[in-house]
């Protein structure tokens, strides 16, 4: 499918961080279909725990955003837990302005003076808020702000969140696509237990490794892929925690095109095993379409910035 949908029935909920109506829940519906059951979790750790204990079949983990960059906590947790990446999906994040309907008419409210949301969402809609003379109020998260406005019947206060939250909390959509940067996409990993045994038409593999602290060691590791004509899509470094040695030791997270069992990839990984201090296979999964493929050519709101195409 267009967004890399899962394509099979899921017999248990899909876990996500946040409250009902969060963008992570929207990503779950996008990937698994709207009939899937979802399980809200307080933290990313809780998402991992829900999958590990079997309370959830899969977990949604946001990895990077085209505006805000990589989500460091997600990368660290991939090292701490033994879950595998079973898929990926890329969600276009479109902020909407939601409020309670007018108490008498049931139509859109006449006046909004305050907007409540997560500080990052408020910052991403700054131009819209200033242009409309709206005051801001920081909340813990986007969907939580919508829930609070509905529960406390706060007339004259709007939330910035997903359109999904409007349906969940009975709010009116006053405006949509109010973000300053229309190029706003988040990449999610779909986490599961064990090896991914689904059909993988367009395989991508994610690994994490550490090299010895000597000149040329990282270059040598990357050349194992280059000499075998394997395309590296992404390389990310993170400080290695709980290291005995003083200072920073770095872990490198790498995505490459192809299946880990393909002969060239298998040979490259075997060479890494021999030369690297550490190597962990995070998973092989069906690659989601690129942002360029996702964006409809007729969508004039989105500027295709070549520098961000690989997200």
CSV table of C-alpha atoms in Angstrom, one decimal, residues 9-308:
chain,number,residue,atom,x,y,z
A,9,UNK,CA,-5.1,-9.2,10.7
A,10,UNK,CA,-3.7,-8.4,14.2
A,11,UNK,CA,-5.2,-10.4,17.0
A,12,UNK,CA,-4.0,-8.1,19.9
A,13,UNK,CA,-3.8,-4.4,20.4
A,14,UNK,CA,-1.0,-2.2,18.9
A,15,UNK,CA,0.7,-0.1,21.7
A,16,UNK,CA,1.6,3.6,21.3
A,17,UNK,CA,2.9,6.3,23.5
A,18,UNK,CA,0.3,9.0,24.4
A,19,UNK,CA,-3.4,9.3,24.8
A,20,UNK,CA,-6.1,8.3,22.4
A,21,UNK,CA,-6.0,10.8,19.5
A,22,UNK,CA,-2.2,11.0,19.5
A,23,UNK,CA,-0.2,11.1,16.2
A,24,UNK,CA,1.3,7.7,17.2
A,25,UNK,CA,-2.2,6.3,17.3
A,26,UNK,CA,-2.9,7.8,13.9
A,27,UNK,CA,0.3,6.1,12.6
A,28,UNK,CA,-1.0,2.8,14.0
A,29,UNK,CA,-4.3,3.2,12.1
A,30,UNK,CA,-2.4,4.2,8.9
A,31,UNK,CA,-0.2,1.1,9.1
A,32,UNK,CA,-2.6,-1.6,10.4
A,33,UNK,CA,-6.0,-0.2,9.3
A,34,UNK,CA,-8.7,1.5,11.2
A,35,UNK,CA,-10.2,-1.6,12.7
A,36,UNK,CA,-7.1,-2.4,14.8
A,37,UNK,CA,-7.3,-2.1,18.6
A,38,UNK,CA,-4.9,0.3,20.2
A,39,UNK,CA,-3.3,0.4,23.6
A,40,UNK,CA,-2.2,3.9,25.0
A,41,UNK,CA,1.0,3.9,27.0
A,42,UNK,CA,2.4,6.5,29.3
A,43,UNK,CA,6.0,6.2,28.1
A,44,UNK,CA,8.1,4.7,25.3
A,45,UNK,CA,9.4,2.2,27.9
A,46,UNK,CA,5.8,1.1,28.5
A,47,UNK,CA,5.3,0.5,24.8
A,48,UNK,CA,8.3,-1.9,24.8
A,49,UNK,CA,7.0,-3.6,27.9
A,50,UNK,CA,3.5,-4.0,26.5
A,51,UNK,CA,5.0,-5.9,23.5
A,52,UNK,CA,7.5,-7.9,25.5
A,53,UNK,CA,4.8,-9.1,27.9
A,54,UNK,CA,2.3,-9.9,25.1
A,55,UNK,CA,-0.3,-7.3,26.1
A,56,UNK,CA,0.3,-5.8,22.6
A,57,UNK,CA,1.1,-7.6,19.3
A,58,UNK,CA,3.2,-4.6,18.1
A,59,UNK,CA,4.4,-1.2,19.3
A,60,UNK,CA,4.6,2.1,17.4
A,61,UNK,CA,8.0,3.9,18.0
A,62,UNK,CA,8.6,7.3,16.5
A,63,UNK,CA,12.2,7.5,15.3
A,64,UNK,CA,12.7,10.8,13.5
A,65,UNK,CA,10.8,13.9,12.4
A,66,UNK,CA,11.6,16.0,9.3
A,67,UNK,CA,11.4,19.2,11.4
A,68,UNK,CA,12.7,18.2,14.9
A,69,UNK,CA,15.2,15.4,13.9
A,70,UNK,CA,15.9,12.1,15.5
A,71,UNK,CA,14.3,11.0,18.8
A,72,UNK,CA,17.2,10.0,20.9
A,73,UNK,CA,15.2,8.1,23.5
A,74,UNK,CA,13.9,5.7,20.8
A,75,UNK,CA,17.4,4.8,19.7
A,76,UNK,CA,18.5,4.2,23.2
A,77,UNK,CA,15.6,1.9,23.9
A,78,UNK,CA,16.3,-0.2,20.8
A,79,UNK,CA,19.6,-1.1,22.6
A,80,UNK,CA,18.0,-1.8,26.0
A,81,UNK,CA,15.3,-4.2,24.8
A,82,UNK,CA,15.3,-7.2,22.6
A,83,UNK,CA,12.4,-6.4,20.3
A,84,UNK,CA,12.8,-6.4,16.5
A,85,UNK,CA,11.8,-4.0,13.9
A,86,UNK,CA,9.0,-5.6,11.9
A,87,UNK,CA,8.0,-2.6,9.7
A,88,UNK,CA,8.1,1.2,9.2
A,89,UNK,CA,5.5,3.8,8.3
A,90,UNK,CA,5.9,7.5,7.5
A,91,UNK,CA,3.1,9.8,8.8
A,92,UNK,CA,2.4,13.2,7.5
A,93,UNK,CA,1.8,15.3,10.6
A,94,UNK,CA,-0.9,17.9,10.0
A,95,UNK,CA,-1.9,20.0,13.0
A,96,UNK,CA,-5.5,20.9,13.4
A,97,UNK,CA,-7.3,23.4,15.7
A,98,UNK,CA,-10.1,21.8,17.7
A,99,UNK,CA,-12.6,23.3,20.1
A,100,UNK,CA,-15.9,22.4,21.8
A,101,UNK,CA,-19.0,23.3,19.6
A,102,UNK,CA,-21.1,26.3,20.6
A,103,UNK,CA,-23.3,25.2,23.6
A,104,UNK,CA,-26.5,26.5,22.0
A,105,UNK,CA,-26.2,26.0,18.3
A,106,UNK,CA,-23.8,23.0,18.2
A,107,UNK,CA,-21.9,24.8,15.4
A,108,UNK,CA,-18.4,26.0,15.5
A,109,UNK,CA,-17.7,28.4,18.4
A,110,UNK,CA,-17.7,32.1,17.7
A,111,UNK,CA,-14.6,33.1,19.6
A,112,UNK,CA,-11.4,31.4,20.6
A,113,UNK,CA,-8.9,33.3,22.7
A,114,UNK,CA,-6.5,30.6,24.1
A,115,UNK,CA,-4.8,27.6,22.4
A,116,UNK,CA,-3.5,24.7,24.5
A,117,UNK,CA,-1.1,22.0,23.3
A,118,UNK,CA,2.3,20.4,23.7
A,119,UNK,CA,5.0,23.2,23.5
A,120,UNK,CA,6.5,21.7,20.3
A,121,UNK,CA,3.1,21.7,18.6
A,122,UNK,CA,2.6,25.4,19.7
A,123,UNK,CA,6.1,26.3,18.3
A,124,UNK,CA,5.3,24.5,15.0
A,125,UNK,CA,2.2,26.7,14.5
A,126,UNK,CA,3.6,30.0,15.8
A,127,UNK,CA,2.9,32.0,12.6
A,128,UNK,CA,-0.8,30.9,12.6
A,129,UNK,CA,-1.2,31.7,16.3
A,130,UNK,CA,0.4,35.2,16.0
A,131,UNK,CA,-1.6,36.1,12.9
A,132,UNK,CA,-4.9,35.2,14.7
A,133,UNK,CA,-3.9,36.9,17.9
A,134,UNK,CA,-4.2,33.8,20.0
A,135,UNK,CA,-2.7,33.3,23.4
A,136,UNK,CA,-0.9,30.0,24.2
A,137,UNK,CA,-1.1,27.6,27.1
A,138,UNK,CA,1.3,24.7,27.4
A,139,UNK,CA,0.0,21.2,27.9
A,140,UNK,CA,1.6,17.8,28.5
A,141,UNK,CA,0.8,16.5,25.0
A,142,UNK,CA,-1.4,17.2,22.0
A,143,UNK,CA,-4.2,14.6,22.5
A,144,UNK,CA,-4.2,15.2,26.3
A,145,UNK,CA,-4.9,18.9,25.7
A,146,UNK,CA,-8.0,17.9,23.6
A,147,UNK,CA,-9.2,15.5,26.2
A,148,UNK,CA,-8.9,18.1,29.0
A,149,UNK,CA,-10.8,20.8,27.0
A,150,UNK,CA,-13.6,18.3,26.4
A,151,UNK,CA,-13.7,16.9,29.9
A,152,UNK,CA,-13.5,20.3,31.6
A,153,UNK,CA,-15.9,21.9,29.1
A,154,UNK,CA,-13.5,24.8,28.5
A,155,UNK,CA,-15.3,27.1,26.1
A,156,UNK,CA,-13.2,29.6,24.2
A,157,UNK,CA,-10.1,27.3,24.5
A,158,UNK,CA,-8.8,25.3,21.5
A,159,UNK,CA,-6.3,22.5,21.2
A,160,UNK,CA,-3.7,21.8,18.5
A,161,UNK,CA,-3.7,18.1,17.7
A,162,UNK,CA,-4.6,15.5,15.1
A,163,UNK,CA,-8.0,15.4,13.4
A,164,UNK,CA,-8.3,11.9,15.0
A,165,UNK,CA,-8.7,13.6,18.4
A,166,UNK,CA,-11.7,15.6,17.2
A,167,UNK,CA,-13.6,12.3,16.6
A,168,UNK,CA,-12.5,10.8,19.9
A,169,UNK,CA,-13.4,13.8,22.1
A,170,UNK,CA,-16.4,15.3,20.3
A,171,UNK,CA,-14.6,18.5,19.2
A,172,UNK,CA,-15.2,20.7,16.2
A,173,UNK,CA,-12.4,21.1,13.6
A,174,UNK,CA,-11.9,24.9,13.2
A,175,UNK,CA,-8.9,24.7,10.9
A,176,UNK,CA,-6.4,22.1,9.6
A,177,UNK,CA,-2.9,22.2,8.3
A,178,UNK,CA,-2.0,25.2,10.5
A,179,UNK,CA,1.6,24.2,10.9
A,180,UNK,CA,4.2,26.8,9.7
A,181,UNK,CA,6.3,24.1,7.9
A,182,UNK,CA,4.0,22.0,5.7
A,183,UNK,CA,6.9,19.5,5.3
A,184,UNK,CA,6.3,17.7,8.6
A,185,UNK,CA,6.7,14.0,8.5
A,186,UNK,CA,7.5,11.4,11.2
A,187,UNK,CA,9.0,8.0,10.6
A,188,UNK,CA,7.8,5.2,12.9
A,189,UNK,CA,9.2,1.7,13.5
A,190,UNK,CA,6.8,-1.1,14.1
A,191,UNK,CA,8.2,-3.2,16.9
A,192,UNK,CA,7.5,-6.9,17.4
A,193,UNK,CA,8.8,-10.0,19.1
A,194,UNK,CA,11.0,-12.5,17.2
A,195,UNK,CA,12.0,-12.6,13.6
A,196,UNK,CA,9.7,-10.9,11.0
A,197,UNK,CA,8.3,-13.7,8.9
A,198,UNK,CA,6.1,-11.6,6.7
A,199,UNK,CA,6.6,-11.2,3.0
A,200,UNK,CA,9.0,-8.4,2.4
A,201,UNK,CA,8.7,-7.0,-1.2
A,202,UNK,CA,11.2,-4.1,-0.7
A,203,UNK,CA,13.5,-5.1,2.2
A,204,UNK,CA,15.4,-2.7,4.4
A,205,UNK,CA,17.6,-3.7,7.3
A,206,UNK,CA,18.6,-1.8,10.5
A,207,UNK,CA,21.6,-2.7,12.6
A,208,UNK,CA,23.5,-1.1,15.5
A,209,UNK,CA,27.3,-1.6,16.0
A,210,UNK,CA,30.3,-0.2,17.8
A,211,UNK,CA,33.8,0.0,16.4
A,212,UNK,CA,37.2,-0.1,18.2
A,213,UNK,CA,38.6,3.3,19.1
A,214,UNK,CA,41.3,3.6,16.5
A,215,UNK,CA,41.8,5.6,13.3
A,216,UNK,CA,39.9,4.3,10.3
A,217,UNK,CA,37.8,1.7,12.1
A,218,UNK,CA,34.5,3.3,11.2
A,219,UNK,CA,35.5,3.8,7.6
A,220,UNK,CA,36.6,0.2,7.4
A,221,UNK,CA,33.2,-0.9,8.7
A,222,UNK,CA,31.3,1.2,6.2
A,223,UNK,CA,33.5,-0.1,3.3
A,224,UNK,CA,32.2,-3.6,4.0
A,225,UNK,CA,28.9,-2.3,2.5
A,226,UNK,CA,30.4,-0.2,-0.2
A,227,UNK,CA,32.7,-2.9,-1.7
A,228,UNK,CA,29.6,-5.2,-2.0
A,229,UNK,CA,27.5,-2.5,-3.7
A,230,UNK,CA,25.1,-2.3,-0.7
A,231,UNK,CA,23.4,1.1,-0.4
A,232,UNK,CA,23.5,2.7,3.1
A,233,UNK,CA,20.4,4.8,3.6
A,234,UNK,CA,21.0,6.2,7.1
A,235,UNK,CA,23.8,6.5,9.6
A,236,UNK,CA,23.2,7.8,13.1
A,237,UNK,CA,25.6,7.9,16.2
A,238,UNK,CA,24.6,7.9,19.8
A,239,UNK,CA,26.8,7.9,22.9
A,240,UNK,CA,27.1,4.4,24.4
A,241,UNK,CA,25.8,4.2,27.9
A,242,UNK,CA,27.1,2.1,30.8
A,243,UNK,CA,30.6,1.9,29.3
A,244,UNK,CA,33.5,1.0,31.6
A,245,UNK,CA,35.9,3.2,29.7
A,246,UNK,CA,36.0,6.9,30.5
A,247,UNK,CA,34.6,9.4,28.0
A,248,UNK,CA,32.2,8.6,25.2
A,249,UNK,CA,32.1,5.3,23.2
A,250,UNK,CA,29.7,5.7,20.3
A,251,UNK,CA,27.1,3.3,18.9
A,252,UNK,CA,26.3,3.6,15.2
A,253,UNK,CA,22.7,2.9,13.9
A,254,UNK,CA,22.7,2.0,10.3
A,255,UNK,CA,20.0,1.3,7.7
A,256,UNK,CA,20.8,-0.4,4.4
A,257,UNK,CA,18.8,-1.5,1.4
A,258,UNK,CA,18.3,-5.3,1.2
A,259,UNK,CA,17.6,-8.3,3.3
A,260,UNK,CA,20.2,-9.4,6.0
A,261,UNK,CA,20.2,-12.9,4.5
A,262,UNK,CA,21.1,-11.8,1.0
A,263,UNK,CA,24.6,-13.1,0.3
A,264,UNK,CA,26.3,-9.7,-0.1
A,265,UNK,CA,24.6,-8.4,3.1
A,266,UNK,CA,25.3,-11.6,5.0
A,267,UNK,CA,29.0,-11.4,4.0
A,268,UNK,CA,29.1,-7.7,5.1
A,269,UNK,CA,27.5,-8.5,8.5
A,270,UNK,CA,29.9,-11.4,9.0
A,271,UNK,CA,32.9,-9.1,8.3
A,272,UNK,CA,31.4,-6.6,10.8
A,273,UNK,CA,31.1,-9.4,13.4
A,274,UNK,CA,34.8,-10.1,13.1
A,275,UNK,CA,36.0,-6.5,13.1
A,276,UNK,CA,33.6,-4.6,15.4
A,277,UNK,CA,33.4,-4.5,19.1
A,278,UNK,CA,29.6,-5.1,19.0
A,279,UNK,CA,26.9,-5.8,16.4
A,280,UNK,CA,23.1,-6.2,16.8
A,281,UNK,CA,20.6,-6.9,14.1
A,282,UNK,CA,17.5,-4.7,14.8
A,283,UNK,CA,15.5,-6.3,12.0
A,284,UNK,CA,14.7,-6.6,8.3
A,285,UNK,CA,11.3,-5.2,7.2
A,286,UNK,CA,9.4,-3.9,4.2
A,287,UNK,CA,10.6,-0.4,3.4
A,288,UNK,CA,8.0,2.4,3.5
A,289,UNK,CA,7.7,4.6,0.4
A,290,UNK,CA,9.9,7.7,0.5
A,291,UNK,CA,8.3,11.1,1.3
A,292,UNK,CA,8.6,12.0,-2.4
A,293,UNK,CA,6.4,9.0,-3.3
A,294,UNK,CA,4.0,9.7,-0.4
A,295,UNK,CA,3.3,13.3,-1.3
A,296,UNK,CA,0.6,13.8,-3.9
A,297,UNK,CA,2.0,15.8,-6.8
A,298,UNK,CA,-1.1,18.1,-6.6
A,299,UNK,CA,-0.5,19.0,-3.0
A,300,UNK,CA,0.8,22.5,-3.3
A,301,UNK,CA,1.1,22.9,0.5
A,302,UNK,CA,4.2,20.7,0.6
A,303,UNK,CA,7.6,21.9,-0.6
A,304,UNK,CA,9.8,19.0,-1.7
A,305,UNK,CA,13.1,19.8,0.0
A,306,UNK,CA,15.7,17.4,-1.5
A,307,UNK,CA,17.8,17.7,1.7
A,308,UNK,CA,14.9,15.9,3.6
